[in-house]
Amino acid sequence: MFLTQRYLKRIDREREAAKAEGIAEGKAEGIAEGKAEGEAKERELWIAWNNRRLEAEAKGEKFNEPPPTETQHPTE
């Protein structure tokens, strides 16, 4: 009986360790995905800003819109 209790406690410890490891891996994955999404959104903002800049330049118009890093966005 004593061995069975020790065995069950060991199983519980291993289960908890695996659960904690899974949580840590999931958190790291979520952070990485969030960072990638943020970078993609920032890239889209820059592309759109640059397209507007180039269009104004091609028309000979003045372009004084600040770059995305100098403005606040609704997602921030």
C-alpha atoms as an extended CHARMM CRD file, in Angstrom:
* protein
*
        76  EXT
         1         1  MET       CA              0.0000000000        0.0000000000        0.0000000000  PROA      1               0.0000000000
         2         2  PHE       CA              2.8200000000        2.4020000000        0.8400000000  PROA      2               0.0000000000
         3         3  LEU       CA              4.3630000000        1.9510000000       -2.6050000000  PROA      3               0.0000000000
         4         4  THR       CA              1.0220000000        2.6150000000       -4.2660000000  PROA      4               0.0000000000
         5         5  GLN       CA              0.6310000000        5.9130000000       -2.3890000000  PROA      5               0.0000000000
         6         6  ARG       CA              4.1560000000        6.9850000000       -3.3170000000  PROA      6               0.0000000000
         7         7  TYR       CA              3.4820000000        6.0130000000       -6.9130000000  PROA      7               0.0000000000
         8         8  LEU       CA              0.2300000000        8.0060000000       -6.9980000000  PROA      8               0.0000000000
         9         9  LYS       CA              1.9320000000       11.0580000000       -5.4780000000  PROA      9               0.0000000000
        10        10  ARG       CA              4.6680000000       10.8170000000       -8.0770000000  PROA      10              0.0000000000
        11        11  ILE       CA              2.0820000000       10.6420000000      -10.8380000000  PROA      11              0.0000000000
        12        12  ASP       CA              0.3480000000       13.7180000000       -9.4000000000  PROA      12              0.0000000000
        13        13  ARG       CA              3.6400000000       15.6460000000       -9.2600000000  PROA      13              0.0000000000
        14        14  GLU       CA              4.4590000000       14.7040000000      -12.8420000000  PROA      14              0.0000000000
        15        15  ARG       CA              0.9750000000       15.6690000000      -13.9820000000  PROA      15              0.0000000000
        16        16  GLU       CA              1.2710000000       19.0760000000      -12.3050000000  PROA      16              0.0000000000
        17        17  ALA       CA              4.7260000000       19.6120000000      -13.8210000000  PROA      17              0.0000000000
        18        18  ALA       CA              3.4220000000       18.7380000000      -17.2750000000  PROA      18              0.0000000000
        19        19  LYS       CA              0.4610000000       21.0830000000      -16.7770000000  PROA      19              0.0000000000
        20        20  ALA       CA              2.7620000000       23.9490000000      -15.7410000000  PROA      20              0.0000000000
        21        21  GLU       CA              5.0030000000       23.2620000000      -18.7170000000  PROA      21              0.0000000000
        22        22  GLY       CA              2.0140000000       23.3020000000      -21.0610000000  PROA      22              0.0000000000
        23        23  ILE       CA              0.8200000000       26.5980000000      -19.6150000000  PROA      23              0.0000000000
        24        24  ALA       CA              4.2780000000       28.1370000000      -20.0380000000  PROA      24              0.0000000000
        25        25  GLU       CA              4.5060000000       26.9020000000      -23.6300000000  PROA      25              0.0000000000
        26        26  GLY       CA              1.0270000000       28.2170000000      -24.4120000000  PROA      26              0.0000000000
        27        27  LYS       CA              1.8480000000       31.6000000000      -22.9200000000  PROA      27              0.0000000000
        28        28  ALA       CA              5.0890000000       31.8480000000      -24.9210000000  PROA      28              0.0000000000
        29        29  GLU       CA              3.2320000000       30.8840000000      -28.0930000000  PROA      29              0.0000000000
        30        30  GLY       CA              0.5410000000       33.4890000000      -27.4330000000  PROA      30              0.0000000000
        31        31  ILE       CA              3.1210000000       36.2050000000      -26.8670000000  PROA      31              0.0000000000
        32        32  ALA       CA              4.9250000000       35.2840000000      -30.0830000000  PROA      32              0.0000000000
        33        33  GLU       CA              1.6580000000       35.3350000000      -32.0550000000  PROA      33              0.0000000000
        34        34  GLY       CA              0.6690000000       38.6800000000      -30.5690000000  PROA      34              0.0000000000
        35        35  LYS       CA              4.0360000000       40.1610000000      -31.4170000000  PROA      35              0.0000000000
        36        36  ALA       CA              3.8040000000       38.8960000000      -35.0030000000  PROA      36              0.0000000000
        37        37  GLU       CA              0.2940000000       40.3470000000      -35.3650000000  PROA      37              0.0000000000
        38        38  GLY       CA              1.4500000000       43.6890000000      -33.9720000000  PROA      38              0.0000000000
        39        39  GLU       CA              4.3970000000       43.8050000000      -36.3500000000  PROA      39              0.0000000000
        40        40  ALA       CA              2.1170000000       43.0050000000      -39.2950000000  PROA      40              0.0000000000
        41        41  LYS       CA             -0.2840000000       45.7940000000      -38.3130000000  PROA      41              0.0000000000
        42        42  GLU       CA              2.5850000000       48.2440000000      -37.9560000000  PROA      42              0.0000000000
        43        43  ARG       CA              3.9360000000       47.2270000000      -41.3650000000  PROA      43              0.0000000000
        44        44  GLU       CA              0.4800000000       47.8020000000      -42.8880000000  PROA      44              0.0000000000
        45        45  LEU       CA              0.3410000000       51.2810000000      -41.3440000000  PROA      45              0.0000000000
        46        46  TRP       CA              3.7370000000       52.1580000000      -42.7960000000  PROA      46              0.0000000000
        47        47  ILE       CA              2.8530000000       50.8040000000      -46.2360000000  PROA      47              0.0000000000
        48        48  ALA       CA             -0.3990000000       52.7830000000      -46.3070000000  PROA      48              0.0000000000
        49        49  TRP       CA              1.3640000000       55.9520000000      -45.1090000000  PROA      49              0.0000000000
        50        50  ASN       CA              4.1110000000       55.5600000000      -47.6990000000  PROA      50              0.0000000000
        51        51  ASN       CA              1.5690000000       54.9530000000      -50.4730000000  PROA      51              0.0000000000
        52        52  ARG       CA             -0.2100000000       58.1950000000      -49.5370000000  PROA      52              0.0000000000
        53        53  ARG       CA              3.1370000000       60.0030000000      -49.4660000000  PROA      53              0.0000000000
        54        54  LEU       CA              4.1380000000       58.6700000000      -52.8880000000  PROA      54              0.0000000000
        55        55  GLU       CA              0.7310000000       59.5170000000      -54.3440000000  PROA      55              0.0000000000
        56        56  ALA       CA              0.9610000000       63.1010000000      -53.0810000000  PROA      56              0.0000000000
        57        57  GLU       CA              4.4950000000       63.3700000000      -54.4430000000  PROA      57              0.0000000000
        58        58  ALA       CA              3.3960000000       62.0820000000      -57.8480000000  PROA      58              0.0000000000
        59        59  LYS       CA              0.6220000000       64.7180000000      -57.9390000000  PROA      59              0.0000000000
        60        60  GLY       CA              3.0330000000       67.4220000000      -56.8360000000  PROA      60              0.0000000000
        61        61  GLU       CA              1.0600000000       67.9610000000      -53.6330000000  PROA      61              0.0000000000
        62        62  LYS       CA              2.4940000000       68.7710000000      -50.2410000000  PROA      62              0.0000000000
        63        63  PHE       CA              2.4750000000       65.8060000000      -47.8510000000  PROA      63              0.0000000000
        64        64  ASN       CA              2.7210000000       66.7390000000      -44.1990000000  PROA      64              0.0000000000
        65        65  GLU       CA              1.1250000000       63.7350000000      -42.5420000000  PROA      65              0.0000000000
        66        66  PRO       CA              3.3570000000       62.5030000000      -39.7190000000  PROA      66              0.0000000000
        67        67  PRO       CA              4.6890000000       58.9660000000      -40.0030000000  PROA      67              0.0000000000
        68        68  PRO       CA              2.8950000000       56.2140000000      -38.0910000000  PROA      68              0.0000000000
        69        69  THR       CA              5.4270000000       56.2660000000      -35.2460000000  PROA      69              0.0000000000
        70        70  GLU       CA              4.4280000000       59.8480000000      -34.4400000000  PROA      70              0.0000000000
        71        71  THR       CA              0.6680000000       59.3360000000      -34.3160000000  PROA      71              0.0000000000
        72        72  GLN       CA             -1.6970000000       57.5020000000      -32.0070000000  PROA      72              0.0000000000
        73        73  HSD       CA             -3.7410000000       54.6390000000      -33.4220000000  PROA      73              0.0000000000
        74        74  PRO       CA             -7.0810000000       53.2760000000      -32.2290000000  PROA      74              0.0000000000
        75        75  THR       CA             -5.4630000000       49.9170000000      -31.4430000000  PROA      75              0.0000000000
        76        76  GLU       CA             -3.0490000000       51.4530000000      -28.9310000000  PROA      76              0.0000000000
